[in-house]
Structures are given as C-alpha cells and as structure tokens.
Coordinates of C-alpha atoms and ligand atoms in Angstrom, one line a residue:
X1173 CA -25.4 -69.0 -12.8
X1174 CA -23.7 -67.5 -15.7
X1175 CA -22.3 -64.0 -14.6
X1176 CA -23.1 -61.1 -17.3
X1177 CA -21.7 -58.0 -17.2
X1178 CA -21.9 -54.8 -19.2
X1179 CA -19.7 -52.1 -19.2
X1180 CA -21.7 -48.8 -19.8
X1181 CA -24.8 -47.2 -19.3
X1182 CA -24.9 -45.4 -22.7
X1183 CA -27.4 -46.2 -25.8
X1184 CA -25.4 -49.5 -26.5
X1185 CA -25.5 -50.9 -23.1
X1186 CA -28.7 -50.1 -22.0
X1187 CA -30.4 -51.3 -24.8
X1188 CA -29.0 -54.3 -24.5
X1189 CA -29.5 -54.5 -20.5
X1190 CA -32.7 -54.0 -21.5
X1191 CA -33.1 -56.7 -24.2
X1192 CA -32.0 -59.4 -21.6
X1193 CA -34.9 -58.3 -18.8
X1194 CA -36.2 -60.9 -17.1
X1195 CA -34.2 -63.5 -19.3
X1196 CA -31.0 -63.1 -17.2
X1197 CA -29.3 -61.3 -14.0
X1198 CA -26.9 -58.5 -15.5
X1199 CA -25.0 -56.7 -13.9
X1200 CA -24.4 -52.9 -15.4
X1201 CA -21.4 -50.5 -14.5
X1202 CA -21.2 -46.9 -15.5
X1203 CA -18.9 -43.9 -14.2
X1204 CA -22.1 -41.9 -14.2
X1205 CA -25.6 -42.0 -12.2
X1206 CA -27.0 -40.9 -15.6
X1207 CA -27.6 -42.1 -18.9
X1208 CA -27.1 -39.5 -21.1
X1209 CA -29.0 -38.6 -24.6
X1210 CA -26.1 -37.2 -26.2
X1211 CA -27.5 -36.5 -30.0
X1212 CA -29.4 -33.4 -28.4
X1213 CA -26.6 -32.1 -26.1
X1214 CA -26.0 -29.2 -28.7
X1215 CA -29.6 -28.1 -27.1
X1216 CA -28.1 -27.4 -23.7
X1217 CA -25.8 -24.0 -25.7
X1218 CA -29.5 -21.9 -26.3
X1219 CA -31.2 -23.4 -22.9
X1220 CA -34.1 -24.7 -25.4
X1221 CA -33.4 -27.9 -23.4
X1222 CA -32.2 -28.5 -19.6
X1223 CA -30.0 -31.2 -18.3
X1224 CA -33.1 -32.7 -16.6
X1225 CA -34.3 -33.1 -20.0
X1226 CA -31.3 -35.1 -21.9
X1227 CA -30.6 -37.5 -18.2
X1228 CA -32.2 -40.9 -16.9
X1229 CA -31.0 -41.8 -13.8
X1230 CA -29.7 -45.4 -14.5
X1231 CA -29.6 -47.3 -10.9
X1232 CA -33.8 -46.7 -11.3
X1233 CA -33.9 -47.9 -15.0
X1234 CA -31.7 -50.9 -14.4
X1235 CA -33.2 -52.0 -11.4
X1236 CA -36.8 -51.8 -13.1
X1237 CA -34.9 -54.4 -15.6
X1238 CA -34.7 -56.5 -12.7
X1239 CA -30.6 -55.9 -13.0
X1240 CA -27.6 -54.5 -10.4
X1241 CA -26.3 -51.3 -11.1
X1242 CA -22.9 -50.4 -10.0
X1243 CA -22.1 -46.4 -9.8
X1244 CA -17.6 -46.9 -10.5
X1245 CA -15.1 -46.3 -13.3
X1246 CA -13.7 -49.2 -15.3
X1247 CA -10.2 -48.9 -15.0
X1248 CA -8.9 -52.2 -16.8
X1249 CA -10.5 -55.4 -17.9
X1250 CA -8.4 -58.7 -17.4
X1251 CA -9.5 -60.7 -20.1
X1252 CA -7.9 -64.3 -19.5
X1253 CA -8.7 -64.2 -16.1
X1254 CA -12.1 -63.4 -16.7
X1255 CA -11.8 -59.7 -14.3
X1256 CA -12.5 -56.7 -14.4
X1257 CA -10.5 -54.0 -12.3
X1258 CA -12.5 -51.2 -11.1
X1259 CA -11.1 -47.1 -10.1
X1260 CA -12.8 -48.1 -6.7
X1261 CA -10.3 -50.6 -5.5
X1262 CA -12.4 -53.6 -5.9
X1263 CA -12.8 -56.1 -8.9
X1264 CA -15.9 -57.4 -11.0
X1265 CA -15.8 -61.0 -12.3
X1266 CA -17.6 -62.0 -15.2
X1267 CA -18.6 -65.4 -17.2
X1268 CA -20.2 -63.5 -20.3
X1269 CA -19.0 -59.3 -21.1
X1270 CA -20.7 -56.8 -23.3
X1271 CA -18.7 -53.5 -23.6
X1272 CA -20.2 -50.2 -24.5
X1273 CA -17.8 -47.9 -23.4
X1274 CA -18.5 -45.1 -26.3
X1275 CA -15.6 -43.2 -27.5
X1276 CA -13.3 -40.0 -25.6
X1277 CA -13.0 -36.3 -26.7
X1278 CA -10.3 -36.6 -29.5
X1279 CA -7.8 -33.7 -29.6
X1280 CA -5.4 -34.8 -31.9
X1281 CA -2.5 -34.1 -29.9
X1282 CA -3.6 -30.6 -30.3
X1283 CA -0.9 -28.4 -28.0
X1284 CA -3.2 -26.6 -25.1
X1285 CA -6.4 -28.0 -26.1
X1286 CA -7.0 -30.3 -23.0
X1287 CA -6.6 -27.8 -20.6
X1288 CA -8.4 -24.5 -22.8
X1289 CA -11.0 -25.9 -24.7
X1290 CA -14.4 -26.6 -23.6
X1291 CA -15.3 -30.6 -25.1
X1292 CA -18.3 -31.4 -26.1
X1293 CA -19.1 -34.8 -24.8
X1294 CA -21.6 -35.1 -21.9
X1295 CA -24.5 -33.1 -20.7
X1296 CA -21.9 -31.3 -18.2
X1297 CA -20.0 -30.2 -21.0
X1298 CA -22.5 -28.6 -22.8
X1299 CA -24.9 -27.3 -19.8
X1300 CA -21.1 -25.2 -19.1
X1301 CA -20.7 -24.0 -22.7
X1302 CA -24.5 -22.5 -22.4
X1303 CA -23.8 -20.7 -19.2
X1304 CA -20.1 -19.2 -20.3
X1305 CA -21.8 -18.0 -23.2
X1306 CA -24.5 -16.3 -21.5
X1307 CA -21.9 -14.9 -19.1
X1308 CA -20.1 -13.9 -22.0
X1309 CA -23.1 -12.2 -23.7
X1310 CA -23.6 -10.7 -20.2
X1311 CA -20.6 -8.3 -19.8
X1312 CA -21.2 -6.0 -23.0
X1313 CA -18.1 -5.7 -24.9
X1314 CA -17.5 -8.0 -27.8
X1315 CA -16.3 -11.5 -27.7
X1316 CA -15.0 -14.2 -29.8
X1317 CA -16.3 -18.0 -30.1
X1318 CA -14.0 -20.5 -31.8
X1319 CA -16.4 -23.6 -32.8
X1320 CA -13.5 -25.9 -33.8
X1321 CA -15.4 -28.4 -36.3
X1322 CA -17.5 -28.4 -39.3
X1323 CA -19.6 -31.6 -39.0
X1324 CA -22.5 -33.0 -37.4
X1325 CA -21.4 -31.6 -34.3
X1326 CA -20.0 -28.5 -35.1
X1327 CA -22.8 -27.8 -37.7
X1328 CA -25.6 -28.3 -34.7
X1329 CA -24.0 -26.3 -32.2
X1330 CA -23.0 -22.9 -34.5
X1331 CA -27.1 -23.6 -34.8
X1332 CA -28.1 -23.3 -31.4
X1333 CA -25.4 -20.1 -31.0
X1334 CA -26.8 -18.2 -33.6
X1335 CA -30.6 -19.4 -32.2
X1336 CA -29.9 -17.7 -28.6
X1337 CA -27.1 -15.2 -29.8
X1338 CA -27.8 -14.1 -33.0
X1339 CA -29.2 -10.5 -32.5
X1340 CA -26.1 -9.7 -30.3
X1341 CA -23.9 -7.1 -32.0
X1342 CA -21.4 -8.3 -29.2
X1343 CA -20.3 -11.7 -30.3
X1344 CA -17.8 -12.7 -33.4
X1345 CA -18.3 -16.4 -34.3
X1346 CA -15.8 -18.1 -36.1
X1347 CA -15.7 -22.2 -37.1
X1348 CA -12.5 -23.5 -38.2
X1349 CA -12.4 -27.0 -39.9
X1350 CA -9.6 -28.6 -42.0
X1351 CA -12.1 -30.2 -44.8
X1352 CA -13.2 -27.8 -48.2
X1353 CA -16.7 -27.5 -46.8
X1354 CA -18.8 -27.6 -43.6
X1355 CA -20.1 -31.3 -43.2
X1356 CA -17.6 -32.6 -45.4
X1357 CA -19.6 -36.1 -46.4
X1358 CA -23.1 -34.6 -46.7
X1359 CA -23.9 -33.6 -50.6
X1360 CA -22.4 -30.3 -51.1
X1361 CA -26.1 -28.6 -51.3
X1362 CA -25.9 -28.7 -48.0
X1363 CA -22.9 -26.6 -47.5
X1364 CA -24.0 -23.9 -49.8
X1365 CA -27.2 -24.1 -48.1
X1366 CA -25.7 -23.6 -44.7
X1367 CA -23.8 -21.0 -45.8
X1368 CA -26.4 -18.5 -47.2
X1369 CA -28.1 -18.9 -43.7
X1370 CA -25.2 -18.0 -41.3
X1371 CA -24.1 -15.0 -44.2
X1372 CA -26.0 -12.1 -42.5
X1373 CA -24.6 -12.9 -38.9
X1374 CA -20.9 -12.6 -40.0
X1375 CA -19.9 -16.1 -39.0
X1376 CA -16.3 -16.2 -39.9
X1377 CA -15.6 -19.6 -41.8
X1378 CA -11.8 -20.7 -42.0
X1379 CA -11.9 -24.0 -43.8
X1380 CA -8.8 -25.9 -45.0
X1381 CA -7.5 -24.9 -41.8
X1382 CA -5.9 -26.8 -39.2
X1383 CA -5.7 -25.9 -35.4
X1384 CA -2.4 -26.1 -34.1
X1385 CA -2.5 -24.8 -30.7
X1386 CA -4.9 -23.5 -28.5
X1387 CA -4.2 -20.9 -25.1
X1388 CA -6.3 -19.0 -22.8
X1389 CA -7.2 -16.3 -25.0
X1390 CA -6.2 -17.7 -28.7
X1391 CA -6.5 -20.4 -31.0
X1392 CA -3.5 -20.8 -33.2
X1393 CA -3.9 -22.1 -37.2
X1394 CA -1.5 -23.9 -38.9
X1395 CA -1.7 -21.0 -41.4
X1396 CA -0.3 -18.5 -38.9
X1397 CA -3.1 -17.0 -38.0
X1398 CA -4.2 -16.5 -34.8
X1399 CA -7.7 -16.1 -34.1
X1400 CA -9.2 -14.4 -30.0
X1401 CA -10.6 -16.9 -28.3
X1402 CA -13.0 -16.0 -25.3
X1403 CA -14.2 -19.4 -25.8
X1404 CA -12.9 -22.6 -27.8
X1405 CA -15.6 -25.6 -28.5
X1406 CA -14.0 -28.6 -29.1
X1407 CA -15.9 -31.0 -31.8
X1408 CA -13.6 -32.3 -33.4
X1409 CA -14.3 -35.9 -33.1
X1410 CA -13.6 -39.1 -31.0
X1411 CA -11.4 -41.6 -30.0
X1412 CA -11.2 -45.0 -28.3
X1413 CA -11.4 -45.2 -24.2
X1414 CA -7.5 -45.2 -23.2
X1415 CA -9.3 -48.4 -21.1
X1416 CA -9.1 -51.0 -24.5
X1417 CA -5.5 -50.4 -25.0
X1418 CA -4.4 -50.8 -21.3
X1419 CA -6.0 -54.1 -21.1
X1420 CA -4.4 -55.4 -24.5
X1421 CA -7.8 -55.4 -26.3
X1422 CA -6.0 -53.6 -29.3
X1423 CA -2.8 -53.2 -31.2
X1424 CA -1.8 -49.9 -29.9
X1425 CA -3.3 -46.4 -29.2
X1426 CA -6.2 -45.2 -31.5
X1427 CA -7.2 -48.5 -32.4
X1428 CA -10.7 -49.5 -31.6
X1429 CA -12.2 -52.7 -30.5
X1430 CA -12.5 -55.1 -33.4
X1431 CA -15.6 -57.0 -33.4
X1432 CA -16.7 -59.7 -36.0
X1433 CA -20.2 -59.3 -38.0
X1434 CA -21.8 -61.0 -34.8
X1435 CA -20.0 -58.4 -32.1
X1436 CA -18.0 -60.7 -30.5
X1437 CA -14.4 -60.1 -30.1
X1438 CA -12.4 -61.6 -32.6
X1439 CA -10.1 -62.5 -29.9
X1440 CA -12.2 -63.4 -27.0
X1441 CA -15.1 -65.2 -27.3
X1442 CA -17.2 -64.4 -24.2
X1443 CA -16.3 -60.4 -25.1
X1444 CA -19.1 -58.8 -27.3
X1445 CA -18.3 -55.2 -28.1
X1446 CA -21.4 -52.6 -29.1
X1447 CA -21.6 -48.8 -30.2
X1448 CA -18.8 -46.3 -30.5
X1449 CA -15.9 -48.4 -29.0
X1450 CA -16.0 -50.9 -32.2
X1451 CA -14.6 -51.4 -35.5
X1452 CA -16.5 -53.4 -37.5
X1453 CA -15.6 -55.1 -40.5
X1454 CA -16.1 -52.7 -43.5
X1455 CA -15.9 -49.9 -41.3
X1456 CA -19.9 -47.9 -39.9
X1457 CA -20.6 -44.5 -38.7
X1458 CA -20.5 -43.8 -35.1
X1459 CA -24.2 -43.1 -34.4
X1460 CA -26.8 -43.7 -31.5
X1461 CA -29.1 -45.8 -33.5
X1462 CA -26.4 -48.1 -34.8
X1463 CA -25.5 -48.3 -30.8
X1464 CA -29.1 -49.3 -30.0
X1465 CA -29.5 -52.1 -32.4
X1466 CA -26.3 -53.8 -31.5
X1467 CA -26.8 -53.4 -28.3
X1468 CA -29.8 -55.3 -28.6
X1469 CA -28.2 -57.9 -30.7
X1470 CA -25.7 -58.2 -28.5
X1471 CA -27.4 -59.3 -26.1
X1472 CA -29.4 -61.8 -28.3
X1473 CA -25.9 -63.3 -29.3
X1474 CA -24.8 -63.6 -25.6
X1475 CA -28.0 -65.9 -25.0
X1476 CA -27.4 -67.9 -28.2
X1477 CA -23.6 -68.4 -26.8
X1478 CA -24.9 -69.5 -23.7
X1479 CA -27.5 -72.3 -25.4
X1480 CA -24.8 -73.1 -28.1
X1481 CA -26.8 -71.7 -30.9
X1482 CA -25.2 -70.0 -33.8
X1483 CA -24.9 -66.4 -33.3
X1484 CA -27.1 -63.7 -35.6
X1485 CA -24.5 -61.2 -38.1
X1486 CA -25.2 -57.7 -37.4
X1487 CA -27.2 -55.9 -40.1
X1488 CA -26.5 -51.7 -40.2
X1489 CA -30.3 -50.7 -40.6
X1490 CA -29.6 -48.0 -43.4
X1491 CA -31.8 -44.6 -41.7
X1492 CA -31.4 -41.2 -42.6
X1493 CA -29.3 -38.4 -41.2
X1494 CA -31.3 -35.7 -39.2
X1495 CA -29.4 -32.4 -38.5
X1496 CA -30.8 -29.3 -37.1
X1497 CA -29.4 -25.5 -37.5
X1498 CA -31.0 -24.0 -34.5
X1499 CA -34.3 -22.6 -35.6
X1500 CA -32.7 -21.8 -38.8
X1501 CA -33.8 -24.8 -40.4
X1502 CA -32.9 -28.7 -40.6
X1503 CA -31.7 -31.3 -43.0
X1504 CA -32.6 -35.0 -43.4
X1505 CA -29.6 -36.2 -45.2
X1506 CA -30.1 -39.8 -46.9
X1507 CA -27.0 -41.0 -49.4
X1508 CA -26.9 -38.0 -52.2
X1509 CA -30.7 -37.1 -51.1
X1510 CA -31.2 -33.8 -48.8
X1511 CA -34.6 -32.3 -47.5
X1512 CA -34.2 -28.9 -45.9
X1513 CA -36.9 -27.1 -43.7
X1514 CA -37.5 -26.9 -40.3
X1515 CA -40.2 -29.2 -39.7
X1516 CA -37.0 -31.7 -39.3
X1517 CA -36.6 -30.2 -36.2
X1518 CA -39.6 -31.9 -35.0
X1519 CA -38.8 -35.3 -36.8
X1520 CA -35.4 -35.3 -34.3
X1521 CA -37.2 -34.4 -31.4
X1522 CA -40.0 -36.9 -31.9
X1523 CA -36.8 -39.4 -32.1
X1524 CA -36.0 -37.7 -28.8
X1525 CA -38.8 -38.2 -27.1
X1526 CA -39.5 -42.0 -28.2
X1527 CA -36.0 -43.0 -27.3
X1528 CA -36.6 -41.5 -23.9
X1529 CA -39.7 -42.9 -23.3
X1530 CA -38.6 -46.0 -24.4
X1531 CA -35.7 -46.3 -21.6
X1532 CA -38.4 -44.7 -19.4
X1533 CA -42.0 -46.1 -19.6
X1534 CA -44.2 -43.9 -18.1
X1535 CA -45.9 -45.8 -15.4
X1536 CA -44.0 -45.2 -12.4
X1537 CA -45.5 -41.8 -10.9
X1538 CA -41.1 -40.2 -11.3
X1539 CA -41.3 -41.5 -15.0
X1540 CA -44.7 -39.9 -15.5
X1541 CA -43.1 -36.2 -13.8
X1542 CA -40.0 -36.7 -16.3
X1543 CA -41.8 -37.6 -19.2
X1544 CA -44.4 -34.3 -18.4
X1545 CA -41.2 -32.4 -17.9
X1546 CA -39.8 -33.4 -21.6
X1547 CA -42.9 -32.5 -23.3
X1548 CA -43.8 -29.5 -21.5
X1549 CA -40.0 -28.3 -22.1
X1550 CA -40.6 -29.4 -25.8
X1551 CA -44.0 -27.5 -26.8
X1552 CA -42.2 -24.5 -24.7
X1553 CA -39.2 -23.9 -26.5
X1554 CA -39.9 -25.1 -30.0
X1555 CA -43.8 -26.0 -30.1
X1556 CA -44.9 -22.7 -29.0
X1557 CA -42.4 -20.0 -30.6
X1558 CA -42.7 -21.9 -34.5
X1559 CA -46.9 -22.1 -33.7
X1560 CA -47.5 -18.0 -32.3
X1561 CA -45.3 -17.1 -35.2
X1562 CA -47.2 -17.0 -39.3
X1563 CA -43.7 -16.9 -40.4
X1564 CA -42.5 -19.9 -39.3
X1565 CA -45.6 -21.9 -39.0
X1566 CA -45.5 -21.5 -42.9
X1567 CA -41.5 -22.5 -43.3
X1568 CA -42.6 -25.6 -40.9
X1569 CA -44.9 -27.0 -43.7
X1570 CA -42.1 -26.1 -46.7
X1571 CA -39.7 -28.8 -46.6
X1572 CA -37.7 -28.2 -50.1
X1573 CA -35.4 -30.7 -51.6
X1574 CA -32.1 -29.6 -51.7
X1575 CA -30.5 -32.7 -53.3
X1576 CA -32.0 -36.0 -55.1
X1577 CA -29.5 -37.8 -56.5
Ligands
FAD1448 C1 -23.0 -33.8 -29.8 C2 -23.3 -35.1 -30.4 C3 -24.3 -35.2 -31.3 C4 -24.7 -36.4 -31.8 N1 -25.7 -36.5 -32.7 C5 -26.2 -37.7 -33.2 C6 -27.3 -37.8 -34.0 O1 -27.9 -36.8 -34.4 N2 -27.7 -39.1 -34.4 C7 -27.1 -40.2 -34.0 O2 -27.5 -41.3 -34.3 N3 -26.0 -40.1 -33.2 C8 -25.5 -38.9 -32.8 N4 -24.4 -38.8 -32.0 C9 -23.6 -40.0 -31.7 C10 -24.2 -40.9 -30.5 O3 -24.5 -40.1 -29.4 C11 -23.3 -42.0 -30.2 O4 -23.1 -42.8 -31.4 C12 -23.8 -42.9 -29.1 O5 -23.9 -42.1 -27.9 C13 -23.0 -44.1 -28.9 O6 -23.5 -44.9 -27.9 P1 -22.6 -45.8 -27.0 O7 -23.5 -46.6 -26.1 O8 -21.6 -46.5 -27.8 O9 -21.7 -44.8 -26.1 P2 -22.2 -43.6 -25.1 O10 -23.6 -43.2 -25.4 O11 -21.1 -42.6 -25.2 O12 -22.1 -44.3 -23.7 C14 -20.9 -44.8 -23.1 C15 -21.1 -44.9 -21.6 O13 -20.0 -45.5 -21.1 C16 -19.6 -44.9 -19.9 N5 -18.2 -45.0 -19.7 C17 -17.2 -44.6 -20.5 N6 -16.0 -45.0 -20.0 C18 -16.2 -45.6 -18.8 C19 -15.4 -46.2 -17.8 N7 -14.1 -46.3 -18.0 N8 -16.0 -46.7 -16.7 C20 -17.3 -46.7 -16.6 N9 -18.1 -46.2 -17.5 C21 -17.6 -45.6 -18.6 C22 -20.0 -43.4 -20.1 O14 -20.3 -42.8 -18.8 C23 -21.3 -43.6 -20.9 O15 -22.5 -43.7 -20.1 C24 -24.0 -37.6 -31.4 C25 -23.0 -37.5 -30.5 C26 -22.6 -36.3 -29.9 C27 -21.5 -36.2 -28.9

C-alpha cells in the first residue's frame, strides 16, 4: 500500500487530507492539536472572537477522514531515503509526500525583536496580545503600542485596537512601516481612506521608516528615533520553515520550496509542496484560499501519480481581497477596484464560518456545540452591536466605491 504523508495541519494540508477521504490512508502530522483559522486571528486583540472560535481540533477531523493523525514536530525530511525525522525521536516513512508547512514569523534580522516583540502568527499569539493590552489599559497611566507593519496584517489589527481601545485617553498608537503608504499594493484610495478614519484617535503613522532594533521598553528607527514601547506587534511578514533548508530542499536560507505548475517538487517527484511554503513559477500571494485549492489539487495530482496519469497545472482562482478595520469599516480590494463599508465585515465572516464548517460538518453532536458556539459568538459581537445601533445599521447598507479602475 502506497504510504502518504502530509506534513501540516493548516488550510493547505487539510484540504487536501480531506480531498483524498476514503480514496487513500494518509497519514497527517502537525506540531499542534489544532488547526488554526489564522485570517481572523487579528479578532482575538478586541475579544470580538475567542480562541475556541478560530481552533478545530485536528486528531477528530482527521480521524473523521478516515486518516492517522500524529501530534510531533517535523524536524528534517530525508528526501532520497524516502524519511522523515521527527523532534520526537522517531521517524515517518513515506512512498508519496505533500508538504504544507506554512511560513515562520520573519524578523529580518531585526536586533531584539525575537526576544521583545510579541509575533503575530498563531491563535496563542494573538489571544496574548489581547490580554497584555487589556492589562495595559488596566493600570491607568498612558501607554504606547508599536504595530510594526502597514499591510494586511498590520492594517487589521490597528482595527481591532482602535475597535476595543479607542475611547481610552490612556493609550498612544503608533504603526511604523518602511513603504510610502499603509497597504502598499492596494490602490492608494485606500490609504487615504484609512487615514481619515484613524485621524481623530491620534494614531501616530511613521512611514518610510525602517525598524532597526527593538528592547524592552523601545523600538529603535533607522531614522534615530526612538519610539516607547509598552508593547511591540510584530507583522512584518513571513519566511520559509528553517525545516526546507536543513533537509536541502532549497538553495540556501530564505528560499522557498519551488514547485512546478502541478506542485510537485521540481526536484523530487513524489514531493508535492502546497500553501505558504512554495514558490511558484511567476511568483502568487501568500493567502488561505490559494492554500485550500492546492491543497486540494494536490492531492488530486498525488492520485494521478499513483495511476500514471498526467498531472492537472495549478490555476490561481483570481478572488478578491477582503480587509476589515475593526468596526470602522472594510474594504473588498479587487485589482485597481476598492468597495468600502462595513457590510464587508460580514462578507469575511461569512467566509469564516463556511471554511469552518466545511472542515467541521455539523453532524457529530461536538461539531454541532462548536458550530452553535461560532455563530452565537458571531451575532454577539458584530450581529448584535451593528443591528441595536440606527447608525450603523445604515453605514452597513452603504458600501461606496472608493476606486474603479
Ligand atoms: C494575521 C493573518 C491574517 C491573514 N489574513 C488573510 C486573509 O484575510 N485572507 C487570506 O486568504 N489569507 C490570509 N492570511 C494568510 C493565510 O492565513 C495563509 O495563507 C494560510 O494560513 C496558509 O496556509 P498553509 O496551509 O500554507 O499554512 P498554515 O495555515 O500556516 O499551516 C501550517 C501548519 O503547519 C504546521 N507546522 C509548521 N511547521 C511544522 C513543523 N516543523 N512540524 C509540524 N508541523 C508544523 C503548523 O502548526 C500549521 O498547522 C492571513 C495570515 C495571517 C497570519
């Protein structure tokens, strides 16, 4: 029997875990118990969402696949012999290998930043950003927030600071990003848009600005200034697993897996690579939905492999970007088009909750309470305060257009 492994739990390898129920035995390893639904992490800063309500526990999806789940860290794959080394002591072999390892926290080399700054990478993260914050707001006398990054990220979680924060005289925000302006390859609408809503809270914006070095208390700018730091959020992007380059799957450090149009490895051909960890040719944005749809073709490919059929070419489904500011508002972002109103909100959290329902059909009576949970948490925290409100109710049906080029 032909032994199929995927590396990670995460939107790339468990759609495609899923994709190859009952066709095949798979097994799936992950360092976490969870699966994680990182695009609404930024939720966890305000406490509009829980970390109940962004986890699945994997070894009860993957079993309902009818696969093995194996709770341990991948600490080296040994391609030519077919192995994989595990943190754990003991090794996994493998006939067939999908890897969906996502991308690490990077900090550019950033002097201080791994030990002071708070990443922004995993429920865990987050659900501690929320709490500092609130211990923060707790002890009445001001304090100062560096948000270091200006896109999607960055963007999202000044949002969900200024939804819980906002009215405190107590806190100084300031967001330091090295681009001209905040989300640097959205239309520039956006940006100016952005801008006039964060104006009356005295958001401090230091664009063009580079962070050099962060410490306890500061954050240091390449400019010489040096900015009070009661808490640094890191955002400032990703980088490959250390794993790929210490099992020779690339040419040296910061180098992702490169993957032809079908996924496979162009080096090894039982190796399919899905998600964040890849570099395709002619280059795609790191996003969940690109993750989900090759992790699903992925899998497709691995069955063709294994009944000698040609393998499908991976098509980017083109889908537009959707980015909320707290209760502030939202933007769909689409190519040089831009719709801006808060009734996007609900659009991202209706992706939300069809993504999590899809990993987690409701028919067992523990999906059913989780499911319950989601919604009740959703019509609680953003349901409820837009529909007891005129004033928002009415900016929930005005969605403007910002940009249409
Ligand atoms: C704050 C934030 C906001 C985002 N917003 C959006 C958005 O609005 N829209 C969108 O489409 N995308 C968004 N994204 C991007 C999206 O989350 C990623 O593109 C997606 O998670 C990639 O899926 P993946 O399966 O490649 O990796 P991941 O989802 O990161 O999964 C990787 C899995 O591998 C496991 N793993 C890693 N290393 C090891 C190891 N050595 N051993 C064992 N297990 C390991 C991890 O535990 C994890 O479960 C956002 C991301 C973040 C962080």
């Amino acid at each position: 029997m032909t032994r199929v492994v995927i590396l990670g739990g995460g939107f790339g390898g468990l759609a495609a875990a899923q994709e190859l129920a009952g066709r095949c035995q798979v097994t799936l390893v992950d360092r976490r118990k969870w699966f994680e639904y990182l695009p609404a992490i930024h939720e966890l800063v305000s406490g509009v969402k829980k970390p109940e309500h962004l986890r699945l526990p994997l070894a009860e999806l993957v079993a309902r696949m009818g696969h093995r789940f194996l709770l341990d860290e991948v600490a080296r794959i040994e391609p030519d012999n077919h192995r994989i080394d595990l943190v754990s002591g003991g090794s996994l072999p493998y006939d067939l290998l999908i890897m969906a390892l996502g991308g690490v926290d990077a900090t550019q080399r950033v002097t201080g930043a791994r030990d002071h700054a708070r990443f922004f990478k995993s429920v865990d993260d987050c659900a501690g950003i929320g709490s500092r914050l609130a211990e923060l707001a707790g002890k009445n006398r001001v304090f100062d927030v560096v948000v270091v990054g200006g896109g999607l990220e960055g963007v999202e979680t000044l949002g969900e600071i200024l939804r819980r924060f906002r009215s405190y005289e107590s806190i100084r925000i300031h967001l330091v990003d090295g681009a001209r302006r905040l989300l640097r390859d959205a239309p520039p609408e956006v940006d100016r848009h952005l801008r006039s809503l964060i104006q009356p809270y005295g958001v401090e914006l230091l664009l063009q600005e580079r962070v050099i070095e962060v410490t306890e208390g500061t954050v240091r700018l390449h400019s010489g200034r040096e900015i009070p730091s009661d808490l640094t959020i890191w955002t400032g992007g990703i980088g490959p697993p250390p794993v790929l380059e210490r099992s020779g799957l690339t040419g040296g450090p910061g180098e992702w897996l490169e993957v032809g149009q079908t996924l496979q490895s162009i080096e090894q051909e039982g190796l399919f690579g899905v998600g964040d960890l890849v570099s395709l040719p002619g280059g795609l944005s790191k996003q969940a939905y690109h993750a989900l749809d090759m992790g699903r073709l992925a899998a497709r490919n691995l069955e063709r492999l294994v009944a000698g059929r040609s393998l499908l070419p991976f098509v980017p489904s083109a889908k537009p970007m959707l980015l909320s500011f707290g209760d502030l508002s939202g933007y769909l972002i689409w190519e040089g088009k831009v719709l801006e109103g808060t009734a996007v909100n609900l659009a991202k959290e209706s992706v939300y909750q069809l993504v999590m329902g899809r990993f987690d059909p409701p028919s067992p009576r523990r999906s059913l309470g989780r499911l319950g949970s989601r919604l009740a948490a959703a019509g609680r925290e953003l349901v409820w305060p837009t529909l007891s409100s005129v004033g928002r109710l009415v900016g929930m049906g005005r969605l403007r257009v910002l940009a249409w080029r």
